[in-house]
GROMACS .gro file of N, CA, C and O in nm:
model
  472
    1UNK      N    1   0.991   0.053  -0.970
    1UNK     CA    2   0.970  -0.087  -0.939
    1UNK      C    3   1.037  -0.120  -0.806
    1UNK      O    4   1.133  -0.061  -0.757
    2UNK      N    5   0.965  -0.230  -0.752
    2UNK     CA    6   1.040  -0.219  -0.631
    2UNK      C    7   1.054  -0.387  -0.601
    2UNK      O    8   0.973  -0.468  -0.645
    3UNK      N    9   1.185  -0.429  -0.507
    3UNK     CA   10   1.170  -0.593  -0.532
    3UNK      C   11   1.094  -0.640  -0.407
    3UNK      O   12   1.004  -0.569  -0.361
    4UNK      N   13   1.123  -0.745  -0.356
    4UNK     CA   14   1.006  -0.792  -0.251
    4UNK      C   15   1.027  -0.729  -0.108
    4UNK      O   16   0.947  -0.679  -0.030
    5UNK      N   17   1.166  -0.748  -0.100
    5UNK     CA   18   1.222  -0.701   0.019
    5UNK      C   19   1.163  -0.523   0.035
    5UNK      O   20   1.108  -0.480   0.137
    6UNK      N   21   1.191  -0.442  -0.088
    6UNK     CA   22   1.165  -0.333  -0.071
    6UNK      C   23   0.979  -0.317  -0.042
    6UNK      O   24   0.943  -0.223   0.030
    7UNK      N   25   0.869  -0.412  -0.102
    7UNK     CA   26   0.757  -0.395  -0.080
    7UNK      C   27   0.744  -0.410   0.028
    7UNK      O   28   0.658  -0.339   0.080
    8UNK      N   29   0.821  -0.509   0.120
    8UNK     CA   30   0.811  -0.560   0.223
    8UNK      C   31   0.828  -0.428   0.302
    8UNK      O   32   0.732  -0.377   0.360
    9UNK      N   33   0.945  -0.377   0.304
    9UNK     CA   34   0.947  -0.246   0.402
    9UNK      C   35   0.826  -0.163   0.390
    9UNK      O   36   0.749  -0.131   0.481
   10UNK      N   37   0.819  -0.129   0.256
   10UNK     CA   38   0.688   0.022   0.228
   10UNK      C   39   0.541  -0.038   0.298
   10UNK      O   40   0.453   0.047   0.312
   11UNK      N   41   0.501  -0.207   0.353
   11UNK     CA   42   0.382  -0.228   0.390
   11UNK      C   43   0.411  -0.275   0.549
   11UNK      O   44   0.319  -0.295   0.627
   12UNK      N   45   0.525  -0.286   0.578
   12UNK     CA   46   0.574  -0.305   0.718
   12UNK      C   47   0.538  -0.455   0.762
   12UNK      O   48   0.474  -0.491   0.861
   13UNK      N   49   0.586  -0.519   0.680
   13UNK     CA   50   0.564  -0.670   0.675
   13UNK      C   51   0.656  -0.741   0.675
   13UNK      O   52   0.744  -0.669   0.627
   14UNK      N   53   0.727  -0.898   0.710
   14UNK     CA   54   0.785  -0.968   0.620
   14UNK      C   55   0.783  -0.992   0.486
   14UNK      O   56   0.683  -0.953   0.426
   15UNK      N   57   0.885  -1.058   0.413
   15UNK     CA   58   0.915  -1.100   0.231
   15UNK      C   59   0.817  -1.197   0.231
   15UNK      O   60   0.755  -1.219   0.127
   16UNK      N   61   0.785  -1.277   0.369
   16UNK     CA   62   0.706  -1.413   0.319
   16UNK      C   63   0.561  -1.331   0.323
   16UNK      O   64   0.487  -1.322   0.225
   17UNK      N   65   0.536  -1.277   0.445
   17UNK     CA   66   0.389  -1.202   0.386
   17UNK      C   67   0.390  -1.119   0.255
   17UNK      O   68   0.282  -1.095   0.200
   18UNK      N   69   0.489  -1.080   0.210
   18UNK     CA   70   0.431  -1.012   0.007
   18UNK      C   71   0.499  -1.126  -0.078
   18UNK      O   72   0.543  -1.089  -0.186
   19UNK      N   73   0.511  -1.245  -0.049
   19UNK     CA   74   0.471  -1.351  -0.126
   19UNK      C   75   0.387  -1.411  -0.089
   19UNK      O   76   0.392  -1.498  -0.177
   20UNK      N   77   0.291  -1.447  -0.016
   20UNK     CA   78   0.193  -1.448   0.024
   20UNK      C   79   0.055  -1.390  -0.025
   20UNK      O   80  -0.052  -1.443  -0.054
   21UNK      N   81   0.112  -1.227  -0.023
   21UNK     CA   82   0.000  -1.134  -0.114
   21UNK      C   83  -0.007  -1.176  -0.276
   21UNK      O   84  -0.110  -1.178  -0.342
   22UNK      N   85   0.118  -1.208  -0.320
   22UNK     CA   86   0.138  -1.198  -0.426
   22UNK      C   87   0.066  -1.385  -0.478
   22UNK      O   88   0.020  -1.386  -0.592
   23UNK      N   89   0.062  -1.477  -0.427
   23UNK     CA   90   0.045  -1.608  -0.433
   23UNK      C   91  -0.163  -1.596  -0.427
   23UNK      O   92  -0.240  -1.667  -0.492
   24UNK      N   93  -0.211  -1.458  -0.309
   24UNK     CA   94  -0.313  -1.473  -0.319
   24UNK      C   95  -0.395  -1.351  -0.388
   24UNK      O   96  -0.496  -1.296  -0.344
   25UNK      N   97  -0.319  -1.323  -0.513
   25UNK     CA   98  -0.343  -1.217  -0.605
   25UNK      C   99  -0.425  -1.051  -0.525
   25UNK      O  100  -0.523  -0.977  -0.537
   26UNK      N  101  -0.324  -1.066  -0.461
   26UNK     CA  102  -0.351  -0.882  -0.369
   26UNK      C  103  -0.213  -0.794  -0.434
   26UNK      O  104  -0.230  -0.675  -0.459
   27UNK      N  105  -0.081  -0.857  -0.459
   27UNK     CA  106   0.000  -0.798  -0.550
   27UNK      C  107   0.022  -0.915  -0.665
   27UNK      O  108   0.016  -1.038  -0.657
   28UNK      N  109   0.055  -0.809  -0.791
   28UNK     CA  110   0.061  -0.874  -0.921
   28UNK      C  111   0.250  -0.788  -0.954
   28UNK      O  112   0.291  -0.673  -0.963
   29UNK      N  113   0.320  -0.940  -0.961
   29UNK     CA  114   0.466  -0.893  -1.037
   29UNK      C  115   0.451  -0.864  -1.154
   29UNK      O  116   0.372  -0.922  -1.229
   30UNK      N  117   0.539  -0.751  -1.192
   30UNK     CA  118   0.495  -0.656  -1.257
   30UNK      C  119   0.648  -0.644  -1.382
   30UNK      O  120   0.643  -0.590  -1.492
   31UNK      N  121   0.759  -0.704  -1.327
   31UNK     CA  122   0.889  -0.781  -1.396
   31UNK      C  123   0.981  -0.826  -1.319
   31UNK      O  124   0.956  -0.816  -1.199
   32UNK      N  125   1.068  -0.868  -1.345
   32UNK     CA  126   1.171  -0.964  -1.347
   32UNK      C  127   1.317  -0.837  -1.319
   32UNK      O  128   1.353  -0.754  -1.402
   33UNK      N  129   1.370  -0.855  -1.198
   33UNK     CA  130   1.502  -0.829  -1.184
   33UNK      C  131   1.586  -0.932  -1.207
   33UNK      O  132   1.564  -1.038  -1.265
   34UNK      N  133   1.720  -0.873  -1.140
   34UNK     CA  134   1.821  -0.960  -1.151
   34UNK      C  135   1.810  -1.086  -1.103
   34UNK      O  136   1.705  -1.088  -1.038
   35UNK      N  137   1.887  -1.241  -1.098
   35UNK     CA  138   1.814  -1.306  -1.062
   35UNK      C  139   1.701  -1.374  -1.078
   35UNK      O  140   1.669  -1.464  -1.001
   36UNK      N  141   1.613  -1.329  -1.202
   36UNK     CA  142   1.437  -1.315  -1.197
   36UNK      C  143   1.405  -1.287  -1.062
   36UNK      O  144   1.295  -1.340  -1.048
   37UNK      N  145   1.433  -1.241  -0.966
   37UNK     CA  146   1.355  -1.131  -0.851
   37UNK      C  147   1.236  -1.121  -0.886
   37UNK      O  148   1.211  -1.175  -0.994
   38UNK      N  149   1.168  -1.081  -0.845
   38UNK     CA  150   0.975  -1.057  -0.856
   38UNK      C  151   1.016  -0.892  -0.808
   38UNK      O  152   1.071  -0.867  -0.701
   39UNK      N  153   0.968  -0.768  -0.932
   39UNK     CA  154   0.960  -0.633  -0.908
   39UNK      C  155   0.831  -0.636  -0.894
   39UNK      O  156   0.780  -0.746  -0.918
   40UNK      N  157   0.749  -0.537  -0.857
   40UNK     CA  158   0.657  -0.498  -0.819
   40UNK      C  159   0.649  -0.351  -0.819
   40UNK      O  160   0.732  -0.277  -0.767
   41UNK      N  161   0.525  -0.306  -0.891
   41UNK     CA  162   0.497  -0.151  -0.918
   41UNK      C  163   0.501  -0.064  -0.814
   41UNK      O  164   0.448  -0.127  -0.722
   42UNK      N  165   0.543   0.079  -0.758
   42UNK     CA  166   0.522   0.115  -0.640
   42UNK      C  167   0.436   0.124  -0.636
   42UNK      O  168   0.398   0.079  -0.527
   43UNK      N  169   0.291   0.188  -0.739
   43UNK     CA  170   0.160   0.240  -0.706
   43UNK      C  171   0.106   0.104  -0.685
   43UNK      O  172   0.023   0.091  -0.595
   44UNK      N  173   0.133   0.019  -0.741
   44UNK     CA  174   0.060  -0.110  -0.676
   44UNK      C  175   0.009  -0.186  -0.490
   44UNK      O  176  -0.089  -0.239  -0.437
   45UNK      N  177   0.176  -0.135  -0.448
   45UNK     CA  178   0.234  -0.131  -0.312
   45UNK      C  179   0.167  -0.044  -0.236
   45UNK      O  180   0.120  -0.061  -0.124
   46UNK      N  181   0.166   0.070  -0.320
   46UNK     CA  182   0.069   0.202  -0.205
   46UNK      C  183  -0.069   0.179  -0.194
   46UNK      O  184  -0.146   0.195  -0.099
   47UNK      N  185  -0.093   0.128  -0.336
   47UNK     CA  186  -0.288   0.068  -0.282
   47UNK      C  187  -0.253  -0.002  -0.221
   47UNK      O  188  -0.299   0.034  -0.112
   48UNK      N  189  -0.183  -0.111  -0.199
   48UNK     CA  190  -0.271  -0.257  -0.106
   48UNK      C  191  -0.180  -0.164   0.012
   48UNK      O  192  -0.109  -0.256   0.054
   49UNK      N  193  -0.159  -0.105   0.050
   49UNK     CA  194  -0.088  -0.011   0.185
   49UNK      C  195  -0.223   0.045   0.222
   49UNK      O  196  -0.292   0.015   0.320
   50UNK      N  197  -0.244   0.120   0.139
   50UNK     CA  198  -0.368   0.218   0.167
   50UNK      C  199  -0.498   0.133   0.216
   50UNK      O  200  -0.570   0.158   0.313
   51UNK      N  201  -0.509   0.031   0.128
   51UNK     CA  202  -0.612  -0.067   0.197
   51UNK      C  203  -0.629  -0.133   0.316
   51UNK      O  204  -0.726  -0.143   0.391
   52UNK      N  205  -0.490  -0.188   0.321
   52UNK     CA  206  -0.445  -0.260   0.471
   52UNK      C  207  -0.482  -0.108   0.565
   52UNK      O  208  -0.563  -0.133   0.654
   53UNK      N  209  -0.450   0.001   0.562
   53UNK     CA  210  -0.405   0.077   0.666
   53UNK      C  211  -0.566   0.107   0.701
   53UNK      O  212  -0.606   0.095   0.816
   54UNK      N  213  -0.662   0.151   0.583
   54UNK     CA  214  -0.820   0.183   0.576
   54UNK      C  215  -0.846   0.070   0.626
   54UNK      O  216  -0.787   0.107   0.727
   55UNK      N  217  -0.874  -0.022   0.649
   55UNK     CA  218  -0.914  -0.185   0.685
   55UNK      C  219  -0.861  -0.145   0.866
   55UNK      O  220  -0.948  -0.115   0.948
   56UNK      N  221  -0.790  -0.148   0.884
   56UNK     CA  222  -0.678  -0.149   1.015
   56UNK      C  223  -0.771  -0.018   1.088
   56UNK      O  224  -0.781  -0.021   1.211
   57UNK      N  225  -0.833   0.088   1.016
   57UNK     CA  226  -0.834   0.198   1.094
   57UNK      C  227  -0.985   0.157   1.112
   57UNK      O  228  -1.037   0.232   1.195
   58UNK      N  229  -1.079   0.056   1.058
   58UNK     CA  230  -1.223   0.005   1.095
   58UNK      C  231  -1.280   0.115   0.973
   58UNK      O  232  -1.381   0.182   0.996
   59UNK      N  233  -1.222   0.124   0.873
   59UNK     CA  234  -1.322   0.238   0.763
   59UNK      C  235  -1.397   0.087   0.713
   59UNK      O  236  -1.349  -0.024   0.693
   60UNK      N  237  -1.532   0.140   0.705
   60UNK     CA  238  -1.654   0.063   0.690
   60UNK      C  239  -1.617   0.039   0.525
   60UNK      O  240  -1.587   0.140   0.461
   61UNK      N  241  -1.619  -0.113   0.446
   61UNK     CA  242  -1.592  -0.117   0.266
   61UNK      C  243  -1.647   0.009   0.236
   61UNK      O  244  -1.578   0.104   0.197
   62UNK      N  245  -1.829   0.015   0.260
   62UNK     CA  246  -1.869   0.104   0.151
   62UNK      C  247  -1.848   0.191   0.141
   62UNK      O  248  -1.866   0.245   0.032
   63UNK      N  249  -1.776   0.286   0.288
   63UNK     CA  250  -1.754   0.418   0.327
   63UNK      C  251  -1.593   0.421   0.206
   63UNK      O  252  -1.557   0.517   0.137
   64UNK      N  253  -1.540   0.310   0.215
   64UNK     CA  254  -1.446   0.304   0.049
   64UNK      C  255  -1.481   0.306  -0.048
   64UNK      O  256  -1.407   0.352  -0.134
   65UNK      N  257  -1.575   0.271  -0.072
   65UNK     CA  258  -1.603   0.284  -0.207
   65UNK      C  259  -1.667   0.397  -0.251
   65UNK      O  260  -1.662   0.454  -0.360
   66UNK      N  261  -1.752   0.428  -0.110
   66UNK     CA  262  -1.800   0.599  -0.146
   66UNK      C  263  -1.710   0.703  -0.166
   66UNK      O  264  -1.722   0.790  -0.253
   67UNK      N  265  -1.618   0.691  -0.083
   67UNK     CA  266  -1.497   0.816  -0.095
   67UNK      C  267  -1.463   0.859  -0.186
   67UNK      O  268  -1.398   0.782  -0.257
   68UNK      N  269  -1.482   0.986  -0.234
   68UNK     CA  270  -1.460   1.015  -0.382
   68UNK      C  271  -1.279   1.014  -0.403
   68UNK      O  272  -1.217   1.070  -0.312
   69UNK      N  273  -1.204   0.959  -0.508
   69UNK     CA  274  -1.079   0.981  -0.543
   69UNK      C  275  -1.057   1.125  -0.543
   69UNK      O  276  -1.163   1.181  -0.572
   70UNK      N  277  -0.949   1.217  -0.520
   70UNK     CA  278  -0.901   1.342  -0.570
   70UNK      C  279  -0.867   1.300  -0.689
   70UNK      O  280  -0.813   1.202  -0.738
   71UNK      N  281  -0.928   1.433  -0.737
   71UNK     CA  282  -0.890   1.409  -0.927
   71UNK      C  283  -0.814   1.464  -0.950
   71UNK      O  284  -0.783   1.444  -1.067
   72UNK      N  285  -0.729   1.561  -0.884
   72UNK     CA  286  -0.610   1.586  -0.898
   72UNK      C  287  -0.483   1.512  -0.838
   72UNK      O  288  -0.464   1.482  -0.720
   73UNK      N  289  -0.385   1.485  -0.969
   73UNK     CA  290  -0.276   1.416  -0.928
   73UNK      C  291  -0.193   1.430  -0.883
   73UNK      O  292  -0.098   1.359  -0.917
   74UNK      N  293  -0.175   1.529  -0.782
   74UNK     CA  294  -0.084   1.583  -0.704
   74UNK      C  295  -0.168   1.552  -0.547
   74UNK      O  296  -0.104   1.519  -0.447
   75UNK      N  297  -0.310   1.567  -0.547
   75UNK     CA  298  -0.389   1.602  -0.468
   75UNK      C  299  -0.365   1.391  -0.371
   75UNK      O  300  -0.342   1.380  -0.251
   76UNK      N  301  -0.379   1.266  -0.468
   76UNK     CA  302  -0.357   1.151  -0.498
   76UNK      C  303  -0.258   1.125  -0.417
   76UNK      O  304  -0.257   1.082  -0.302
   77UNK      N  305  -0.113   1.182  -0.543
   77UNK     CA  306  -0.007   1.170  -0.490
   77UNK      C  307   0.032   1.221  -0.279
   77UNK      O  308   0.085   1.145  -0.198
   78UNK      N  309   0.000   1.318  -0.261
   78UNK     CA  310  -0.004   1.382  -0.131
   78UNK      C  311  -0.067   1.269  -0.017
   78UNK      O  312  -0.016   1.230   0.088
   79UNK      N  313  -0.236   1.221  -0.100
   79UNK     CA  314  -0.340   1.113   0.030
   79UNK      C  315  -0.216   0.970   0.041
   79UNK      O  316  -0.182   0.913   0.145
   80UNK      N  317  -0.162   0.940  -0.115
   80UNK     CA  318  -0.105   0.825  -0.116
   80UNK      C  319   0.011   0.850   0.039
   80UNK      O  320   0.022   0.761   0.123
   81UNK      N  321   0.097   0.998   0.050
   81UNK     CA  322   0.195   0.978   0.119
   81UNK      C  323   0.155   0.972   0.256
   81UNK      O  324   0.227   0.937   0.350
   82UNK      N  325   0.031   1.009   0.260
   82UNK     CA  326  -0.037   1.094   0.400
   82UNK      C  327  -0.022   0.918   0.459
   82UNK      O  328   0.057   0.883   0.547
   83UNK      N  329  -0.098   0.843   0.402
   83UNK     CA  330  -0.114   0.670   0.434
   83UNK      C  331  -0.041   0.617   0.470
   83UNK      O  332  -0.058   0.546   0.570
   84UNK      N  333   0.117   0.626   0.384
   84UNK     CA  334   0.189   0.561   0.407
   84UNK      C  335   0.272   0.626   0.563
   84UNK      O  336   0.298   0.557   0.661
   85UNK      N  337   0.295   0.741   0.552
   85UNK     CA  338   0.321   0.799   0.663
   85UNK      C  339   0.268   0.730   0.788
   85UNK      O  340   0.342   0.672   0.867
   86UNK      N  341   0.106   0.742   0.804
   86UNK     CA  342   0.045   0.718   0.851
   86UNK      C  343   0.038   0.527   0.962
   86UNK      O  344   0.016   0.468   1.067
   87UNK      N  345   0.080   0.523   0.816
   87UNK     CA  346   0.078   0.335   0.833
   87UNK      C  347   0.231   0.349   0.956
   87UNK      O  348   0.253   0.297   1.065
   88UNK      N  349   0.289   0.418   0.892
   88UNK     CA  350   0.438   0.376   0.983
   88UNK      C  351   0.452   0.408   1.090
   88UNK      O  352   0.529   0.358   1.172
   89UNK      N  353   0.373   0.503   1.105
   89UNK     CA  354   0.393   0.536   1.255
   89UNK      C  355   0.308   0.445   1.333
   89UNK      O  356   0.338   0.400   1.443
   90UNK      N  357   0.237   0.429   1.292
   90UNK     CA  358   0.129   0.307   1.329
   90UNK      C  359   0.186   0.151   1.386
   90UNK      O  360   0.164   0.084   1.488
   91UNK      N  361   0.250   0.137   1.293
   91UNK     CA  362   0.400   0.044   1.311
   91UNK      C  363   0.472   0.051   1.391
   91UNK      O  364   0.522  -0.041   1.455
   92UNK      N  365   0.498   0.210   1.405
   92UNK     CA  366   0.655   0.252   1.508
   92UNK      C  367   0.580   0.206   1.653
   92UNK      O  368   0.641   0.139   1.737
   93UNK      N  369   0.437   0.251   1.673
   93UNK     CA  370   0.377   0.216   1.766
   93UNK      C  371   0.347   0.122   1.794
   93UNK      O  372   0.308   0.140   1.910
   94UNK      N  373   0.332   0.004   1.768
   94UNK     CA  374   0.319  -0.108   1.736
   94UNK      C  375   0.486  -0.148   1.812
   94UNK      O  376   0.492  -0.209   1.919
   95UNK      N  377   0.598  -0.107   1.746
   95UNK     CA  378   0.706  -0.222   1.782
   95UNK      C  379   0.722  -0.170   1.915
   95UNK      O  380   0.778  -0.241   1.998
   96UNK      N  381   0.674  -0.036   1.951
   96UNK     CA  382   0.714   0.007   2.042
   96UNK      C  383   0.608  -0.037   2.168
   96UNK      O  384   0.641  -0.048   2.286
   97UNK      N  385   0.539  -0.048   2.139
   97UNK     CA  386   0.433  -0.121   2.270
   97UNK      C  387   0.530  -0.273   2.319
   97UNK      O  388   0.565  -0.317   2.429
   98UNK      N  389   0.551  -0.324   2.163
   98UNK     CA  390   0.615  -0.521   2.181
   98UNK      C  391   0.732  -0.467   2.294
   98UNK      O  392   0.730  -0.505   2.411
   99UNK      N  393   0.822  -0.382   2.247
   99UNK     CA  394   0.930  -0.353   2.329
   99UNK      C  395   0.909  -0.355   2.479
   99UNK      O  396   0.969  -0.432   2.555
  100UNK      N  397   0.803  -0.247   2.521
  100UNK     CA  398   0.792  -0.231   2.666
  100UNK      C  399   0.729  -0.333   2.689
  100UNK      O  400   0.723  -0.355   2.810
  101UNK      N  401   0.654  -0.445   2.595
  101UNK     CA  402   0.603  -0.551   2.700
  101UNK      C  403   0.690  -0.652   2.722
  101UNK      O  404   0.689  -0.728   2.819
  102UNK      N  405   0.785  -0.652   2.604
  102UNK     CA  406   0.957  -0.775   2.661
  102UNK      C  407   0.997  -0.698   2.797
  102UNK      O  408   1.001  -0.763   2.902
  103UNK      N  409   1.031  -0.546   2.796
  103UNK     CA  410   1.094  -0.531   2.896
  103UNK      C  411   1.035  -0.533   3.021
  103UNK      O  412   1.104  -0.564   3.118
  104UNK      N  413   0.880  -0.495   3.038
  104UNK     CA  414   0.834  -0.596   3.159
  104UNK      C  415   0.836  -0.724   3.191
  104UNK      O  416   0.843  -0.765   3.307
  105UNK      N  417   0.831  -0.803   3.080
  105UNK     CA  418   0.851  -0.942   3.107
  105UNK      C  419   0.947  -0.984   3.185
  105UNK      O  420   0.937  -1.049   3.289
  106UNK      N  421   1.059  -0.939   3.122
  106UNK     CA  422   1.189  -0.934   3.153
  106UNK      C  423   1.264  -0.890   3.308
  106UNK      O  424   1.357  -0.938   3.374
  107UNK      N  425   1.139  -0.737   3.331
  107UNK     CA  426   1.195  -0.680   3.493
  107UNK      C  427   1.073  -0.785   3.549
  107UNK      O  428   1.114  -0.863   3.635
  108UNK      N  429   0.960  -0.795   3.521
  108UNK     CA  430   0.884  -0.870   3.594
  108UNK      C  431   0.931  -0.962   3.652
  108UNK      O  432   0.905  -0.956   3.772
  109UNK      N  433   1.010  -1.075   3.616
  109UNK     CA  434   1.017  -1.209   3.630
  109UNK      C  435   1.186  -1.137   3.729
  109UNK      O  436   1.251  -1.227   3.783
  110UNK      N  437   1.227  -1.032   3.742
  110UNK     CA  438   1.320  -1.014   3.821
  110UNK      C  439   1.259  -0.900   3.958
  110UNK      O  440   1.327  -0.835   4.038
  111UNK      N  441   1.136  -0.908   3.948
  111UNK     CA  442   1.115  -0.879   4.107
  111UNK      C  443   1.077  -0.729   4.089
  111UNK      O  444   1.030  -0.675   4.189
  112UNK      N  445   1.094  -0.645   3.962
  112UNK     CA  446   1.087  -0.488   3.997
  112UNK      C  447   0.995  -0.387   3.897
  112UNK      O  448   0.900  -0.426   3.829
  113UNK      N  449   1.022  -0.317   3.900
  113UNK     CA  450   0.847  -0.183   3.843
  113UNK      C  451   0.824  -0.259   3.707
  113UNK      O  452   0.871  -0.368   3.674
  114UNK      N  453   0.733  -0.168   3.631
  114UNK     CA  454   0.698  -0.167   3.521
  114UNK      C  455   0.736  -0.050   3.442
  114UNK      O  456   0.755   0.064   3.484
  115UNK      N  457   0.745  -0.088   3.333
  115UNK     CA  458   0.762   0.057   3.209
  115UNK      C  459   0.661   0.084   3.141
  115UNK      O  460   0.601  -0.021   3.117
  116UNK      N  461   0.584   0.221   3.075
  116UNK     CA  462   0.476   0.249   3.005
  116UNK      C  463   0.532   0.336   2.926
  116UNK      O  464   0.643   0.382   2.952
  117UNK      N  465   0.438   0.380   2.783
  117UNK     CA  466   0.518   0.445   2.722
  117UNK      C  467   0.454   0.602   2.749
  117UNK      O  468   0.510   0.701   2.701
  118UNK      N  469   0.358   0.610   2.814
  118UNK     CA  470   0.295   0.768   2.894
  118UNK      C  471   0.402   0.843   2.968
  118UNK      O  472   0.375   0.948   3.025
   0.00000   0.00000   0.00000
């Protein structure tokens, strides 16, 4: 089980975006921590991951729905990590583009080069 904060990391989001998900039934709390906290299933977390990340990469719905599942549960377990992997670096790239464009902003407006991440 995992609480919001922790869903929040595994989909690379803010707490208010997976209450958000959770308000517009994309995650379902699943029990009650300490506090009453809102837990949440991990396999729950890794689909709507896997979805966001398939969605994000332009996979066409039906080409989802065609995709056959591995019927082996190891085979599952492995695509589930491949995604999430996947998603994060995706992310890492992501903060890392925002970065070099503050720090041009930043040398820009003081007169000197640019940074790229090539």
């Amino acid at each position: 089980m995992l609480t919001t904060a922790q869903a929040a990391k595994v989909l690379g989001v803010r707490t208010d975006t997976v209450h958000a998900m959770k308000a517009e039934g994309r995650l379902t709390v699943r029990g009650k921590g300490p506090n009453k906290a809102n837990l949440f299933a991990r396999a729950d977390v890794e689909r709507l991951l896997v979805q966001r990340t398939e969605a994000k990469r332009g996979v066409p719905e039906q080409a989802r729905l065609d995709e056959a599942e591995p019927e082996c549960a190891g085979c599952r377990e492995l695509r589930a990590r491949l995604l999430v992997a996947e998603s994060r670096a995706r992310a890492a790239d992501d903060r890392a583009e925002r970065a070099v464009a503050a720090m041009n902003a930043a040398v820009g407006s003081a007169g000197h080069g640019h940074f790229s991440l090539g």
